[in-house]
PDB file of C-alpha atoms in Angstrom:
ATOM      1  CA  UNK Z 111       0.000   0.000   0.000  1.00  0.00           C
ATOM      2  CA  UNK Z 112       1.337   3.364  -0.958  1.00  0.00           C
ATOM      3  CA  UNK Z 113      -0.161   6.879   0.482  1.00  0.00           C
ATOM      4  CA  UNK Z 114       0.144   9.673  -2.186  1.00  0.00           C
ATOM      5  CA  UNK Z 115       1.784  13.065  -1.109  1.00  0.00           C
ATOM      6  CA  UNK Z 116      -2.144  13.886  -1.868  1.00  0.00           C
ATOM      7  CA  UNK Z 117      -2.821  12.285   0.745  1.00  0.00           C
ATOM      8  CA  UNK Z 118      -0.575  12.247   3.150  1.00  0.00           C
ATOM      9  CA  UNK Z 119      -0.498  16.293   2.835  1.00  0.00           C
ATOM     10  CA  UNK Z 120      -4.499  16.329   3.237  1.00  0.00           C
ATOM     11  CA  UNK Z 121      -4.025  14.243   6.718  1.00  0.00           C
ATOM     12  CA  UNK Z 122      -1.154  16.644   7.639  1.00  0.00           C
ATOM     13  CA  UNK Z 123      -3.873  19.793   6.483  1.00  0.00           C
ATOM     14  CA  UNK Z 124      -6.027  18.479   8.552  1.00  0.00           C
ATOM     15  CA  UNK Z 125      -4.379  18.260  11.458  1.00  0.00           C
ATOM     16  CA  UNK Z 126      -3.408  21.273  11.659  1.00  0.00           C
ATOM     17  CA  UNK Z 127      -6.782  22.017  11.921  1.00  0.00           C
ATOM     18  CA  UNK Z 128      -7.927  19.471  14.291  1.00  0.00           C
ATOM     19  CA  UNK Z 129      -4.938  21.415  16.874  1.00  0.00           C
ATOM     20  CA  UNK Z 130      -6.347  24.963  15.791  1.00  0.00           C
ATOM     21  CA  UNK Z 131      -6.762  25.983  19.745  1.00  0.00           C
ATOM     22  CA  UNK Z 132      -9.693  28.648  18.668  1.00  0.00           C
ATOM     23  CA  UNK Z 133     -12.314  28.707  16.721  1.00  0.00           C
ATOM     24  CA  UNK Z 134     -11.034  30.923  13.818  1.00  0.00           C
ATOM     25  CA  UNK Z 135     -10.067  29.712  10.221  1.00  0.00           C
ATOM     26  CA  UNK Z 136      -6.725  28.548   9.635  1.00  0.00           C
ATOM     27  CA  UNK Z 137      -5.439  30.609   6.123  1.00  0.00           C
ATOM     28  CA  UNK Z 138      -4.496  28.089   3.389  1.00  0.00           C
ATOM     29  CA  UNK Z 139      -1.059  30.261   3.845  1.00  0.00           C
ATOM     30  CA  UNK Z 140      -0.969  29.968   7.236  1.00  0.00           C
ATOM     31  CA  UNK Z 141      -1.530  25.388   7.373  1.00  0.00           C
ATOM     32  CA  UNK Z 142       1.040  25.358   3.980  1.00  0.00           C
ATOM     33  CA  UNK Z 143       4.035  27.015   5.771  1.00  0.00           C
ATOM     34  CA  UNK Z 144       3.170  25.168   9.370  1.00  0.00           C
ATOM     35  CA  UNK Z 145       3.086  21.526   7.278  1.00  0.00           C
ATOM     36  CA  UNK Z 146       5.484  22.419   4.624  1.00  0.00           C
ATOM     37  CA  UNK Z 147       3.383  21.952   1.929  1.00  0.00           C
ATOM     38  CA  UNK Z 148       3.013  23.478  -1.496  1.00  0.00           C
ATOM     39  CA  UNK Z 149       0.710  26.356  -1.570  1.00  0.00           C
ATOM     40  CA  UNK Z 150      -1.418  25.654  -4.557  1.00  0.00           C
ATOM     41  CA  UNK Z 151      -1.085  21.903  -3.947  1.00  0.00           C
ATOM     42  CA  UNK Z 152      -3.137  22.002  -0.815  1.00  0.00           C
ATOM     43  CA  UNK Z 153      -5.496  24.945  -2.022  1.00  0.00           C
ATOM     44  CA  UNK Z 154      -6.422  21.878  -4.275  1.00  0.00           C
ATOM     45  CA  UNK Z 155      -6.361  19.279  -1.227  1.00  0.00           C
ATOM     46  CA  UNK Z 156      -8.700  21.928   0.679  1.00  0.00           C
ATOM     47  CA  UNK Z 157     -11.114  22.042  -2.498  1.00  0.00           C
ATOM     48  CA  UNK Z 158     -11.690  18.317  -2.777  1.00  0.00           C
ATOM     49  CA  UNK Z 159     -11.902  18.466   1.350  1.00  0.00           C
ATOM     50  CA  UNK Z 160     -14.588  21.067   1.038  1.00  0.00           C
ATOM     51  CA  UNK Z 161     -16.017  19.417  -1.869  1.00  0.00           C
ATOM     52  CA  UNK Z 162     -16.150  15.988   0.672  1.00  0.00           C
ATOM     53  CA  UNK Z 163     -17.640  17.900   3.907  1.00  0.00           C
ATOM     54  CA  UNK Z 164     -14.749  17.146   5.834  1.00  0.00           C
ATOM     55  CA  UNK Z 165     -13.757  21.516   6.153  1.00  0.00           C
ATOM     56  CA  UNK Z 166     -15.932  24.608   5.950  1.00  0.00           C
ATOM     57  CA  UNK Z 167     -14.265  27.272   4.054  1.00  0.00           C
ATOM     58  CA  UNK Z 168     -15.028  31.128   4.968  1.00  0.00           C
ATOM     59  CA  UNK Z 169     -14.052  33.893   2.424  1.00  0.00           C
ATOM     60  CA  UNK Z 170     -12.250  37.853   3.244  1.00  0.00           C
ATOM     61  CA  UNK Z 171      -9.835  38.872   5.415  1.00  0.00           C
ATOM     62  CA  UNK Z 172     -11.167  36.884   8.448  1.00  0.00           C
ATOM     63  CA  UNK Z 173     -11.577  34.036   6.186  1.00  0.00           C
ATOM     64  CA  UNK Z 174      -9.715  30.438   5.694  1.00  0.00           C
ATOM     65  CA  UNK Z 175     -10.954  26.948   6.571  1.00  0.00           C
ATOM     66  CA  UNK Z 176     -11.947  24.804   9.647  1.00  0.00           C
ATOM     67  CA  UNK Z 177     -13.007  21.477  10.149  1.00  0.00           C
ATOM     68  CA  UNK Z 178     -16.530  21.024   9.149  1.00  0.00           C
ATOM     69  CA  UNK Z 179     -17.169  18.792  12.204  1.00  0.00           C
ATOM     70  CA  UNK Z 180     -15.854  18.036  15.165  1.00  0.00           C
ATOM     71  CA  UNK Z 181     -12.573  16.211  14.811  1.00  0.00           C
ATOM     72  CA  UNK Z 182     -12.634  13.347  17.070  1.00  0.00           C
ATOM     73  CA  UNK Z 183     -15.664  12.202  14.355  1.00  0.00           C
ATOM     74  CA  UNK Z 184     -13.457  12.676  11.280  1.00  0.00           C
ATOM     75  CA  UNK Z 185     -11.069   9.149  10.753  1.00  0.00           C
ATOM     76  CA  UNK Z 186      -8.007   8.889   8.974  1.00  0.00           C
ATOM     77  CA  UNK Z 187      -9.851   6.727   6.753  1.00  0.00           C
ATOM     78  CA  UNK Z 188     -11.862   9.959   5.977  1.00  0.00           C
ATOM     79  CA  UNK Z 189      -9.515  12.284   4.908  1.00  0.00           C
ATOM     80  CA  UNK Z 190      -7.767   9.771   2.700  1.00  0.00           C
ATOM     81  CA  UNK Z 191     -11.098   8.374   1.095  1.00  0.00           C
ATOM     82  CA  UNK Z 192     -11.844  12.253   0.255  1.00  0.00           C
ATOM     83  CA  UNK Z 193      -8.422  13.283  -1.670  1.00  0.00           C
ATOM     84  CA  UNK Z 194      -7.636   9.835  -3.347  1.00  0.00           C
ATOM     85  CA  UNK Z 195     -10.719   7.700  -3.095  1.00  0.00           C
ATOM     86  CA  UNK Z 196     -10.635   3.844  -1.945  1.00  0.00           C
ATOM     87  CA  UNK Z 197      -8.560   2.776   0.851  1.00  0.00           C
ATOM     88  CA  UNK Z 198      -7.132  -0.303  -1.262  1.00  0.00           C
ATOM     89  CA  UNK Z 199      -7.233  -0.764  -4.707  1.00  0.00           C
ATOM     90  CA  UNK Z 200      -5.277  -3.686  -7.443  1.00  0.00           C
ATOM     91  CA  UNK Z 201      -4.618  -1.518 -10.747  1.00  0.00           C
ATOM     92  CA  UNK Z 202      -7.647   0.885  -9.710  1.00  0.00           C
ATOM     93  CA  UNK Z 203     -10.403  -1.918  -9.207  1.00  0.00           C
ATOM     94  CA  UNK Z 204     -11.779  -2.695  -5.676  1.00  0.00           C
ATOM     95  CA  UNK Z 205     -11.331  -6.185  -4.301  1.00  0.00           C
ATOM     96  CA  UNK Z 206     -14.414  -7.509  -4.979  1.00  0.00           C
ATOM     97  CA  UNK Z 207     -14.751  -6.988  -8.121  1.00  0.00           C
ATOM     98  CA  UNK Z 208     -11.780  -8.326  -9.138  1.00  0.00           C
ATOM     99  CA  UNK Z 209     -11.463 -12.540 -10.258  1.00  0.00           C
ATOM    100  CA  UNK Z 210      -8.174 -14.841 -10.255  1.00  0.00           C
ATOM    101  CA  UNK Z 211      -7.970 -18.530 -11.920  1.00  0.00           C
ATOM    102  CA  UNK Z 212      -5.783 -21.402 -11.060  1.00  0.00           C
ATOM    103  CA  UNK Z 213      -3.130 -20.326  -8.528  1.00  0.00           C
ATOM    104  CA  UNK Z 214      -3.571 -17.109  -8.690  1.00  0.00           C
ATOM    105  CA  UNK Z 215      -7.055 -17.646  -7.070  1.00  0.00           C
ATOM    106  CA  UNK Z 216      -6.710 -17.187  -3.737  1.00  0.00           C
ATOM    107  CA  UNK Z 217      -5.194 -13.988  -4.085  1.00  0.00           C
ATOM    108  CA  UNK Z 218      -8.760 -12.123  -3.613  1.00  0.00           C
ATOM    109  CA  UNK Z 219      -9.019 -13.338  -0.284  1.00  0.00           C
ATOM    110  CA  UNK Z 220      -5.492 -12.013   0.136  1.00  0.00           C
ATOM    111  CA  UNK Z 221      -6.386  -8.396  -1.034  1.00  0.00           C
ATOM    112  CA  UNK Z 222      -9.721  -8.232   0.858  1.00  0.00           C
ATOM    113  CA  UNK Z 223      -7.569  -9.289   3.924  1.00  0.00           C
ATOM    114  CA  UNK Z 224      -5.528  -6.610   3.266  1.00  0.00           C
ATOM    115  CA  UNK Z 225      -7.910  -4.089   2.502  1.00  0.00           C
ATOM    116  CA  UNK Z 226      -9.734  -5.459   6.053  1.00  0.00           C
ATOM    117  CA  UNK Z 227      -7.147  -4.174   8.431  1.00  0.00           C
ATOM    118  CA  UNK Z 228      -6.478  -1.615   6.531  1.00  0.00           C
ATOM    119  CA  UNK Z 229      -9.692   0.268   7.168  1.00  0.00           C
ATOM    120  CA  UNK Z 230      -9.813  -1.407  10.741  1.00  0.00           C
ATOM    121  CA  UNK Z 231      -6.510   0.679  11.583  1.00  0.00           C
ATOM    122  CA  UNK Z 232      -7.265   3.892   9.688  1.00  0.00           C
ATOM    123  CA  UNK Z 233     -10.974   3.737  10.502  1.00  0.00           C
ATOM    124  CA  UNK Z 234     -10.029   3.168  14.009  1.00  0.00           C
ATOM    125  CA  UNK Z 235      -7.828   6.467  14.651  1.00  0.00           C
ATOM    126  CA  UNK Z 236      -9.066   9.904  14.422  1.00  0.00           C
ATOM    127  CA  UNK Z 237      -7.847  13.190  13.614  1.00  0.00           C
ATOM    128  CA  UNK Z 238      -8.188  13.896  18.090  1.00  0.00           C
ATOM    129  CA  UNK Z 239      -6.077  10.312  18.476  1.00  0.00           C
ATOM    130  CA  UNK Z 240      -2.991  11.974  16.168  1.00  0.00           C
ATOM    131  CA  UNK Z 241      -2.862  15.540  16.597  1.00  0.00           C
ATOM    132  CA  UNK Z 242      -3.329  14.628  20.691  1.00  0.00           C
ATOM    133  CA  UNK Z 243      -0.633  12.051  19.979  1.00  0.00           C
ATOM    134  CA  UNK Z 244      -3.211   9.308  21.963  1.00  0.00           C
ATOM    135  CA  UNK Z 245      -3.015   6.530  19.194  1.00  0.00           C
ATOM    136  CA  UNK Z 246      -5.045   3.709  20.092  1.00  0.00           C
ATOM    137  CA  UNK Z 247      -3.741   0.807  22.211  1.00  0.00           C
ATOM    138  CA  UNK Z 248      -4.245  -1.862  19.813  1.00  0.00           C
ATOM    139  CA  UNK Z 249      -2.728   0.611  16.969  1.00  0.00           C
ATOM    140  CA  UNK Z 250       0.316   1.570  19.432  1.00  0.00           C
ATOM    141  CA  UNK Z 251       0.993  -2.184  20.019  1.00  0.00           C
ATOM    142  CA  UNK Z 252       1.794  -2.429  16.122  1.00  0.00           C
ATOM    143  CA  UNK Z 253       4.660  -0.234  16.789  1.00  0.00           C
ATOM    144  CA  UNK Z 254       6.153  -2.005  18.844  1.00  0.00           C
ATOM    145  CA  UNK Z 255       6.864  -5.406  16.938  1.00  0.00           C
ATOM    146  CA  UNK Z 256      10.471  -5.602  16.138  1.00  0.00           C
ATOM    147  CA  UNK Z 257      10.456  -5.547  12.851  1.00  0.00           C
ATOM    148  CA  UNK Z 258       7.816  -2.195  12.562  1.00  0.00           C
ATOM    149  CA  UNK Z 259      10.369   0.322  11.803  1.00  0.00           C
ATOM    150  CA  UNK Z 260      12.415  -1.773   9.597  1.00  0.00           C
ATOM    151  CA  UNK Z 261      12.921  -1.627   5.735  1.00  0.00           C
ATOM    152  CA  UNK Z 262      12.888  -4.944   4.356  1.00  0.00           C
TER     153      UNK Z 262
END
């Protein structure tokens, strides 16, 4: 599984929402310096964000964006599902509708597998669990296997 810059820099956006301490927009400007992120790269990111109902976006001087709700209801799995679409994909199709033969068969149950704990792990942590740095146990206890922060 691979997570685009698109969406890696919308879950970093959004963040940096989710620890806005008041209750006024956040300035495109303002969340692309903070994250180091291209400007007009996450002006796009906030579009398709506001397109999805995950931000609000307020125009003029006072203006800029905010999470559209509050963000201990907005997963991961959200954000990621808004900029790029499905969680897990094989060349663009979802698991179920894809079919194998002969030995290759059994890799659907493979990918749906996959795509399974996928969503139960990025479904299962919120915007509040990161930016508070309060992952969930279960997800914390993946850390920790010995072989979790090495490259194969």
């Amino acid at each position: 599984m691979r997570i685009s810059a698109r969406a890696d820099y919308a879950v970093r956006a959004a963040l940096q929402l989710a620890a806005s301490r008041d209750d006024a927009p956040l300035k495109a400007e303002a969340i692309a310096y903070a994250q180091d992120i291209p400007h007009k790269f996450l002006e796009s990111i906030l579009n398709d964000m506001r397109r999805g109902g995950l931000v609000l976006s307020q125009r003029g001087g006072n203006g800029g964006y905010r999470l559209a709700r509050p963000a201990e209801s907005i997963s991961i799995a959200d954000v990621i599902r808004t900029v790029d679409g499905p969680l897990v994909s094989v060349r663009g199709v979802r698991p179920p509708d894809l079919s194998y033969t002969g030995p290759a068969e059994s890799l659907l149950p493979l990918w749906i597998a996959l795509r399974s704990n996928v969503r139960e792990i990025l479904e299962g942590v919120s915007l509040t669990d990161v930016a508070s740095a309060q992952l969930p146990a279960d997800v914390s206890a993946l850390t920790n296997a010995p072989d979790a922060w090495v490259n194969p």
